[in-house]
Amino acid sequence: MLETILKVESLNKQFGNFTAVEDLSFSVRGGEIVGLLGANGAGKTTTIHMLLGLTKPTAGAVTIFGENLEESRVSILQRVNFASSYVHLPYNLRVVENLKVFAKIYGVAKPGEKIDELLEMFEIAHLKFKTSGMLSSGEQTRLNLCKALLNDPALLVLDEPTASLDPDLADKVRKILKRVKEEKGMTVLTTSHNMLDVVELCDRIIFMHLGAIVAEGSSEEIMTRFGTDSLEDVFIRIARTKEKVIA
Amino acid sequence: MCWNRIYALIMKYVYICSRNTFRAMDIFFWPIMDLLMWGFVTMYMLKVSNTVPGLITFLIGAVIMWNVFYRAQQVVCISFLEDLWSRNLLNIFTAPVQVREFVTAAYILGLMQASIVLVIMSLVAVVFYGFNILDLGIYAGMLLANLMLMGWALGLVATALIVRWGPQAEVLAWAVPFLVQPVSAVFYPISVLPQPLQVVASMVPAAHVFEGMRALMTGNEAIVWGHIGSAFLLNLLYLAGAGLLFRFLFEQAREKGLLAKYCS
Ligand SMILES: Nc1ncnc2c1ncn2[C@@H]1O[C@H](COP(=O)(O)OP(=O)(O)OP(=O)(O)O)[C@@H](O)[C@H]1O
Ligand SMILES: [Mg+2]
């Protein structure tokens, strides 16, 4: 079994009286692609933001690469990256300028080559000198992914990464992520509302409901447990349950 | 501290400014407008009465120095706001950027912008009003450095408030200097203020700077060092305070999950 890259222990987040995340524990091993699923408001983004040090947990601990996140945030984040459909790069910078800035921040060795390689990979090389704010949302999504792979992250965290991609590009992006994972041994934690993404991409799924984990396993295992052959059915059943425990 | 990351953050803002006419106006247009406006006011005042000797040097010197403070303060906030407006903050804060590096980059940008504004305004002042700031000698550097420090401190305070209260507080980026202007004795001596405000002014570094500037211009060099020293000590105090406030409100924003909310 591969080493544990990410370990979450009894993570809890209270916003005032509201519990957004409750007693969350899970771990992710090197080279795994894990999907964090759940209805709107289940606590996925809150969890991800705690894993990235953006939001401070009320209780619990996050360990990445064997180091405590609160103590070693900078050295951990050097080997992590993040992309999401709700985060953008400065709109009046050209695509290449934005990538140069982040290549410098991450200390990428040969930034020019790396940037070209990534732009080719995500099929946006022709947009290299275009103003980032002028890109379509699907193009912007791919630019975000280029940024997210600049430092060859050992752990890639994605929050709804394929939200605005057409089915063709979503398929291509999944294949790219799988390929990078194979080639570089990258570990991925991703949220998604796209069940096809999840089935095709994820080795393992963690279902969250009302801030807690209610199911965990491969998509097949979870579908078998719920007696259905559609992950969407599982999703809907969980989402419509009022209790925190799924029967 | 990693200077490469600081350099990257500076490079980003320079790119942003070079693409944004309105940001460039903050450097090249508004300061000159300010100078011309006050130049005309002084010329008019000299025409109707000439009772204040050296009025033109007082006012022109004040406008230039005030702009150094104002622009330094503003850039510290705006470099943060630019990332907030473009929804880029999460990219920055999920990168291995230390808050210290982020603040240092903002300070350097403040220094850069204030220096450019200073050079431009000084040249315009020489050409239009025959006012040469270099005539103030070594003191000019000390006075300006103190304004710079105060600009940093107030810029960081305003940024901290924006981090905590989000876009609704962004007007502070422009408003904060005008909050302190009345007690900064920019265009008039502290002595014209009512007694309680004089006490407040004595705790404002800028007030010491402008008093020092006027003392210098009226040949009262003996008291200039006192003002420079007071301004410097106050600045050290305020910079430390601003740093603590920023840390405190930043942590509060992290606790309340606001960092992620305002920035995305
Ligand atoms: N900063 C905050 N302050 C108060 N409540 C918050 C805050 N952030 C999130 N919440 C609440 O926490 C819950 C979980 O939110 P979160 O964004 O994690 O959901 P999610 O699973 O990512 O949902 P979605 O699929 O819609 O993105 C929601 O009910 C939300 O209202
Ligand atoms: Mg979410």
XYZ file of C-alpha atoms and ligand atoms in Angstrom:
543
model
C 0.000 0.000 0.000
C 1.262 3.486 -0.874
C 2.063 6.120 1.707
C -0.637 8.362 3.111
C -0.467 11.788 1.472
C -3.371 13.433 3.200
C -4.775 12.628 6.589
C -7.806 14.340 8.045
C -8.613 13.670 11.685
C -11.875 14.606 13.396
C -12.167 17.804 11.416
C -14.895 20.090 12.572
C -16.061 23.489 11.410
C -18.591 25.649 13.169
C -19.768 28.931 11.693
C -21.381 30.440 14.773
C -24.026 27.913 15.802
C -24.039 26.215 12.449
C -22.007 23.056 11.976
C -20.724 22.952 8.407
C -18.360 20.014 8.876
C -18.619 17.467 11.656
C -16.092 14.942 12.857
C -14.642 14.318 9.432
C -11.870 11.740 9.197
C -10.383 10.230 6.075
C -7.083 9.748 4.374
C -5.844 9.748 0.825
C -2.939 7.595 -0.346
C -0.308 8.522 -2.905
C -1.499 8.191 -6.497
C -5.190 7.974 -5.637
C -7.897 10.099 -7.211
C -10.549 10.644 -4.591
C -13.897 12.284 -5.236
C -15.605 14.331 -2.546
C -19.315 14.188 -3.301
C -22.452 15.535 -1.753
C -25.407 17.828 -2.233
C -25.155 21.603 -2.310
C -24.201 22.735 1.156
C -22.906 19.321 2.250
C -19.623 20.891 3.336
C -17.288 19.948 0.474
C -15.894 23.387 -0.247
C -15.550 24.153 3.460
C -13.570 20.935 3.838
C -11.353 21.723 0.874
C -10.681 25.219 2.159
C -9.617 23.761 5.481
C -7.267 21.371 3.683
C -5.663 24.349 1.967
C -5.350 26.454 5.095
C -7.813 29.077 3.869
C -10.311 28.355 6.593
C -9.270 27.479 10.114
C -10.872 24.318 11.522
C -12.762 24.624 14.784
C -11.275 21.296 15.808
C -9.288 18.460 14.305
C -6.070 18.219 12.364
C -4.949 18.097 8.771
C -1.684 16.321 7.961
C -0.261 16.526 4.461
C 2.967 14.730 3.468
C 3.266 13.790 7.127
C 3.401 17.412 8.266
C 0.841 19.370 10.206
C -0.827 21.956 7.984
C -1.052 24.741 10.570
C 2.656 24.338 11.377
C 4.118 23.799 7.912
C 1.668 25.562 5.607
C 4.227 27.049 3.236
C 6.374 23.959 2.721
C 3.241 21.853 2.205
C 1.653 24.261 -0.253
C 4.852 24.254 -2.300
C 3.915 20.695 -3.353
C 0.151 21.225 -3.557
C -1.975 23.078 -6.067
C -5.576 24.066 -6.410
C -8.064 24.932 -9.114
C -11.708 25.726 -9.045
C -14.307 27.155 -11.342
C -14.957 30.004 -8.868
C -11.347 31.176 -8.771
C -9.849 33.140 -11.637
C -6.564 34.620 -12.662
C -6.190 38.419 -13.001
C -8.338 39.354 -15.971
C -6.209 42.008 -17.610
C -3.085 39.888 -17.752
C -2.296 37.775 -20.754
C -2.515 34.021 -20.349
C 1.257 33.637 -20.477
C 1.818 36.477 -18.013
C -0.505 34.918 -15.482
C 1.278 31.612 -15.791
C 4.676 33.307 -15.530
C 3.647 34.960 -12.277
C 2.592 31.661 -10.749
C 5.584 29.817 -12.153
C 7.736 32.344 -10.292
C 5.696 31.987 -7.117
C 6.100 28.199 -7.206
C 9.732 28.460 -8.261
C 9.265 26.417 -11.454
C 12.674 25.527 -12.903
C 12.110 26.138 -16.622
C 8.966 28.248 -16.660
C 8.863 28.922 -20.404
C 9.017 25.250 -21.338
C 6.596 24.200 -18.650
C 4.058 26.838 -19.650
C 4.197 25.826 -23.316
C 3.880 22.164 -22.427
C 0.781 22.785 -20.299
C -0.860 25.104 -22.808
C -0.371 22.418 -25.478
C -1.680 19.739 -23.182
C -4.925 21.603 -22.490
C -5.203 22.755 -26.116
C -5.054 26.479 -25.404
C -1.616 27.210 -26.857
C -3.266 29.498 -29.408
C -4.535 31.648 -26.520
C -1.101 32.229 -25.040
C -1.131 35.980 -25.671
C -4.823 36.549 -25.149
C -6.091 38.603 -22.213
C -7.233 36.108 -19.590
C -10.485 37.948 -18.856
C -11.534 37.531 -22.487
C -11.406 33.741 -22.405
C -14.605 31.709 -22.502
C -15.412 29.974 -19.237
C -14.245 26.630 -20.577
C -10.969 28.185 -21.709
C -10.584 29.843 -18.327
C -11.167 26.500 -16.630
C -8.333 25.011 -18.650
C -6.103 27.979 -17.863
C -6.807 27.367 -14.179
C -5.777 23.758 -14.639
C -2.555 24.860 -16.345
C -1.822 27.010 -13.303
C -2.660 24.080 -11.063
C -0.150 21.784 -12.755
C 2.688 24.314 -13.018
C 4.547 22.981 -9.994
C 3.905 19.289 -10.743
C 1.944 19.065 -7.516
C 2.158 15.904 -5.466
C -1.365 16.703 -4.303
C -3.861 18.432 -6.552
C -7.035 19.757 -4.966
C -9.912 20.579 -7.287
C -13.287 22.109 -6.488
C -15.722 21.396 -9.328
C -12.957 21.618 -11.912
C -14.984 20.611 -14.949
C -18.081 22.692 -14.151
C -17.977 24.703 -17.369
C -16.420 22.249 -19.797
C -18.301 20.774 -22.729
C -18.551 16.944 -22.708
C -15.717 16.607 -25.203
C -13.325 18.773 -23.204
C -14.445 17.341 -19.895
C -13.490 13.940 -21.278
C -10.114 15.262 -22.448
C -9.431 16.896 -19.104
C -10.218 13.666 -17.262
C -7.785 11.838 -19.508
C -5.102 14.457 -18.934
C -5.532 14.263 -15.182
C -5.317 10.468 -15.329
C -2.222 10.642 -17.486
C -0.472 13.140 -15.230
C -1.398 11.008 -12.275
C 0.162 7.942 -13.958
C 3.270 9.750 -15.144
C 4.009 11.823 -12.063
C 2.285 9.829 -9.355
C 0.087 12.808 -8.554
C -2.641 12.438 -5.954
C -5.954 14.178 -6.579
C -8.816 15.186 -4.334
C -11.734 16.600 -6.272
C -15.321 17.618 -5.744
C -17.761 17.304 -8.588
C -21.466 17.280 -9.333
C -20.784 15.492 -12.589
C -21.304 11.774 -11.964
C -19.578 10.828 -15.194
C -16.476 12.667 -13.975
C -16.609 10.755 -10.779
C -17.173 7.306 -12.239
C -14.489 7.732 -14.877
C -11.907 9.560 -12.821
C -12.129 8.574 -9.195
C -10.596 5.487 -7.632
C -12.546 6.161 -4.504
C -15.479 8.298 -3.441
C -16.278 9.997 -0.174
C -19.920 10.980 0.149
C -20.637 13.896 2.459
C -24.047 14.742 3.807
C -24.851 17.531 6.276
C -21.172 17.974 7.009
C -20.353 14.347 7.732
C -19.178 11.325 5.759
C -22.031 8.937 5.005
C -20.475 6.569 2.483
C -16.983 5.741 1.292
C -15.560 3.331 -1.282
C -15.175 2.795 -5.017
C -18.152 3.781 -7.140
C -18.968 0.080 -7.661
C -18.861 -0.629 -3.951
C -21.108 2.291 -3.187
C -23.597 1.421 -5.914
C -23.695 -2.173 -4.698
C -24.294 -1.033 -1.145
C -27.234 1.096 -2.270
C -28.510 -1.627 -4.598
C -28.428 0.428 -7.766
C -26.288 0.690 -10.874
C -26.384 4.447 -11.061
C -24.271 6.743 -8.930
C -26.777 9.494 -9.591
C -29.428 7.407 -7.793
C -27.129 7.077 -4.813
C -26.488 10.799 -4.874
C -30.180 11.660 -4.952
C -31.035 9.209 -2.185
C -28.377 10.646 0.064
C -29.244 14.239 -0.797
C -32.928 13.703 0.029
C -32.311 12.063 3.384
C -32.999 14.382 6.288
C -30.851 12.446 8.787
C -27.098 12.340 9.049
C -27.031 8.546 8.919
C -27.977 6.828 5.688
C -29.824 3.553 6.177
C 11.057 35.222 3.277
C 11.421 34.220 -0.351
C 12.343 37.129 -2.617
C 11.333 35.244 -5.743
C 7.763 35.077 -4.529
C 7.833 38.733 -3.547
C 9.213 39.549 -6.976
C 6.401 37.528 -8.587
C 3.749 39.435 -6.645
C 5.311 42.739 -7.658
C 5.546 41.623 -11.276
C 1.839 40.754 -11.220
C 0.835 44.226 -10.047
C 3.148 45.923 -12.515
C 1.498 43.906 -15.306
C -1.922 44.891 -13.982
C -1.009 48.586 -13.889
C 0.574 48.568 -17.291
C -2.705 47.225 -18.733
C -5.018 49.469 -16.804
C -5.231 53.110 -17.835
C -7.107 54.033 -14.680
C -4.436 52.544 -12.429
C -1.785 54.344 -14.450
C -3.727 57.583 -13.895
C -3.160 57.155 -10.158
C 0.524 57.595 -10.908
C 0.697 59.944 -13.851
C -2.468 62.011 -13.863
C -4.120 62.638 -10.499
C -0.973 63.763 -8.671
C -0.288 66.344 -11.367
C -3.893 67.529 -11.238
C -3.530 67.931 -7.498
C -0.376 69.941 -7.943
C -1.849 72.200 -10.608
C -4.996 72.787 -8.594
C -3.099 73.805 -5.470
C -0.721 75.823 -7.630
C -3.625 77.897 -8.924
C -5.052 78.287 -5.440
C -1.699 79.603 -4.211
C -1.301 81.932 -7.131
C -4.732 83.360 -6.458
C -3.985 83.762 -2.762
C -0.735 85.524 -3.523
C -2.609 87.901 -5.807
C -5.207 88.927 -3.218
C -2.840 89.043 -0.270
C 0.790 88.329 0.299
C 0.820 88.104 4.057
C 2.192 84.603 4.426
C 5.814 84.620 3.283
C 6.780 81.593 1.254
C 3.150 80.515 0.870
C 3.824 78.898 -2.453
C 6.604 76.724 -1.115
C 4.483 75.720 1.874
C 1.575 74.599 -0.207
C 3.418 73.039 -3.115
C 5.739 71.203 -0.743
C 2.719 70.019 1.200
C 0.886 68.756 -1.880
C 3.902 66.792 -3.076
C 4.546 65.253 0.314
C 0.899 64.496 0.942
C 0.775 62.619 -2.365
C 3.748 60.505 -1.374
C 1.846 59.399 1.706
C -1.487 59.045 -0.067
C -0.172 56.989 -2.995
C 1.924 54.717 -0.797
C -1.090 54.011 1.397
C -3.378 53.480 -1.559
C -1.216 50.973 -3.390
C -0.888 48.769 -0.341
C -4.690 48.430 -0.377
C -5.238 48.376 -4.094
C -2.690 45.660 -4.790
C -4.773 43.515 -2.437
C -8.082 44.682 -3.912
C -6.926 43.868 -7.447
C -6.570 40.228 -6.417
C -9.914 40.325 -4.672
C -11.686 41.919 -7.653
C -10.219 39.436 -10.101
C -11.023 36.489 -7.786
C -7.374 35.608 -7.665
C -6.826 35.758 -3.908
C -7.424 32.058 -3.421
C -4.777 31.305 -6.010
C -2.367 33.437 -3.995
C -3.279 32.106 -0.585
C -3.264 28.485 -1.715
C 0.216 29.064 -3.123
C 3.216 28.906 -0.787
C 3.032 32.650 -0.164
C 3.584 33.795 3.390
C 1.444 36.648 4.631
C 4.718 38.449 5.388
C 5.784 38.145 1.764
C 2.411 39.391 0.585
C 2.694 42.444 2.829
C 6.328 43.070 1.874
C 5.400 43.020 -1.814
C 2.631 45.533 -1.129
C 5.087 47.758 0.768
C 7.609 47.642 -2.057
C 4.853 48.532 -4.522
C 3.925 51.438 -2.272
C 7.522 52.585 -2.258
C 7.761 52.248 -6.034
C 4.565 54.158 -6.743
C 5.306 56.886 -4.206
C 8.810 57.323 -5.665
C 7.514 57.684 -9.206
C 4.849 60.144 -8.064
C 7.487 62.074 -6.135
C 9.775 62.372 -9.150
C 6.992 63.429 -11.491
C 5.515 65.973 -9.105
C 8.925 67.380 -8.220
C 9.733 67.937 -11.865
C 6.398 69.609 -12.525
C 6.898 71.799 -9.449
C 10.313 72.927 -10.665
C 9.021 73.764 -14.126
C 5.764 75.486 -13.123
C 6.484 77.006 -9.733
C 10.253 77.086 -9.443
C 9.894 74.918 -6.349
C 12.698 72.445 -5.891
C 12.130 69.851 -3.215
C 15.842 69.050 -3.226
C 16.372 72.477 -1.634
C 15.134 70.850 1.554
C 18.315 68.778 1.460
C 18.854 65.704 3.593
C 15.792 66.599 5.636
C 13.529 66.036 2.647
C 14.553 62.382 2.546
C 13.856 61.959 6.262
C 10.492 63.651 6.072
C 9.457 61.697 3.002
C 10.643 58.426 4.498
C 8.401 59.054 7.482
C 5.416 59.717 5.249
C 6.189 56.507 3.436
C 6.214 54.574 6.717
C 2.919 56.087 7.753
C 1.472 55.259 4.324
C 2.482 51.640 4.838
C 0.996 51.499 8.303
C -2.333 53.021 7.314
C -2.419 50.985 4.107
C -2.038 47.826 6.124
C -4.739 48.895 8.581
C -7.168 49.574 5.727
C -6.250 46.254 4.082
C -6.811 44.434 7.367
C -10.271 45.951 7.620
C -11.023 44.913 4.045
C -9.806 41.361 4.745
C -12.192 41.186 7.685
C -15.218 43.069 6.352
C -14.844 42.333 2.678
C -15.737 44.371 -0.387
C -18.139 46.584 1.603
C -15.054 48.094 3.262
C -13.102 48.662 0.074
C -13.861 52.382 0.034
C -11.374 52.612 2.926
C -8.586 52.256 0.380
C -9.356 55.810 -0.719
C -10.989 57.222 2.393
C -8.444 56.454 5.110
C -5.999 59.258 4.192
C -8.788 61.811 4.391
C -9.703 60.559 7.814
C -6.302 61.575 9.095
C -5.815 64.622 6.870
C -7.434 67.164 9.224
C -5.064 66.190 12.031
C -2.061 65.815 9.735
C -1.516 69.573 9.544
C -0.793 69.312 5.842
C -1.784 72.810 4.777
C -1.844 74.616 8.118
C 0.167 74.471 11.337
C -0.983 72.343 14.252
C -1.452 75.536 16.244
C -4.605 76.472 14.321
C -6.354 73.313 15.522
C -8.564 73.366 18.634
C -6.684 72.149 21.709
C -8.061 68.564 21.799
C -7.236 68.088 18.126
C -3.745 69.426 18.739
C -3.249 66.556 21.144
C -4.461 64.111 18.501
C -2.248 65.724 15.870
C 0.806 65.349 18.086
C 0.292 61.592 17.800
C 0.108 61.642 14.001
C 3.485 61.155 12.299
C 2.386 63.158 9.264
C 1.629 66.171 11.456
C 5.237 66.093 12.665
C 6.450 65.745 9.111
C 4.498 68.755 7.883
C 5.436 70.834 10.923
C 9.030 69.846 10.247
C 8.703 70.838 6.620
C 7.370 74.271 7.497
C 10.026 74.787 10.149
C 12.633 73.939 7.571
C 11.178 76.366 5.058
C 11.146 79.189 7.557
C 14.749 78.546 8.504
C 13.894 77.043 11.862
C 16.099 74.016 11.363
C 16.725 73.516 15.050
C 13.367 71.877 15.665
C 13.273 69.718 12.527
C 15.164 66.791 14.006
C 12.750 66.688 16.906
C 9.841 66.338 14.515
C 11.632 63.720 12.441
C 12.433 61.727 15.571
C 8.880 61.920 16.898
C 7.431 60.938 13.543
C 9.817 58.009 13.309
C 9.037 56.664 16.772
C 5.308 57.026 16.200
C 5.669 55.263 12.852
C 7.480 52.332 14.442
C 4.658 52.062 16.935
C 1.959 52.252 14.265
C 3.704 49.833 11.919
C 3.925 47.286 14.708
C 0.305 47.954 15.634
C -0.817 47.643 12.019
C 1.043 44.343 11.706
C -0.639 42.978 14.815
C -4.051 44.188 13.691
C -3.571 42.632 10.273
C -2.543 39.312 11.782
C -5.477 39.382 14.179
C -8.101 40.227 11.555
C -6.575 37.857 9.000
C -6.849 35.006 11.500
C -10.392 36.059 12.304
C -11.244 36.003 8.610
C -9.763 32.505 8.397
C -11.805 31.391 11.355
C -15.024 32.774 9.940
C -14.256 31.314 6.545
C -14.356 34.805 5.056
C -11.085 34.637 3.187
C -12.565 32.037 0.924
C -15.933 33.783 0.703
C -14.836 37.307 -0.236
C -12.191 36.140 -2.589
C -14.164 33.818 -4.779
N -18.113 31.416 5.881
C -19.276 30.841 6.163
N -20.075 31.332 7.132
C -21.232 30.724 7.426
N -21.701 29.626 6.816
C -20.951 29.105 5.827
C -19.710 29.673 5.449
N -19.188 28.925 4.456
C -20.073 27.937 4.228
N -21.120 28.031 5.049
C -22.243 27.094 5.124
O -21.697 25.798 5.262
C -22.397 24.865 4.497
C -21.463 24.090 3.611
O -21.015 24.960 2.584
P -20.025 24.464 1.448
O -19.699 25.626 0.609
O -18.934 23.742 2.088
O -20.944 23.454 0.646
P -20.601 22.572 -0.639
O -20.725 21.153 -0.235
O -19.339 22.985 -1.238
O -21.815 22.954 -1.580
P -21.877 23.212 -3.166
O -22.053 21.893 -3.794
O -23.105 24.045 -3.305
O -20.650 23.899 -3.567
C -23.480 25.616 3.757
O -24.723 25.416 4.405
C -23.045 27.065 3.848
O -24.166 27.900 3.945
Mg -18.809 23.924 -3.038
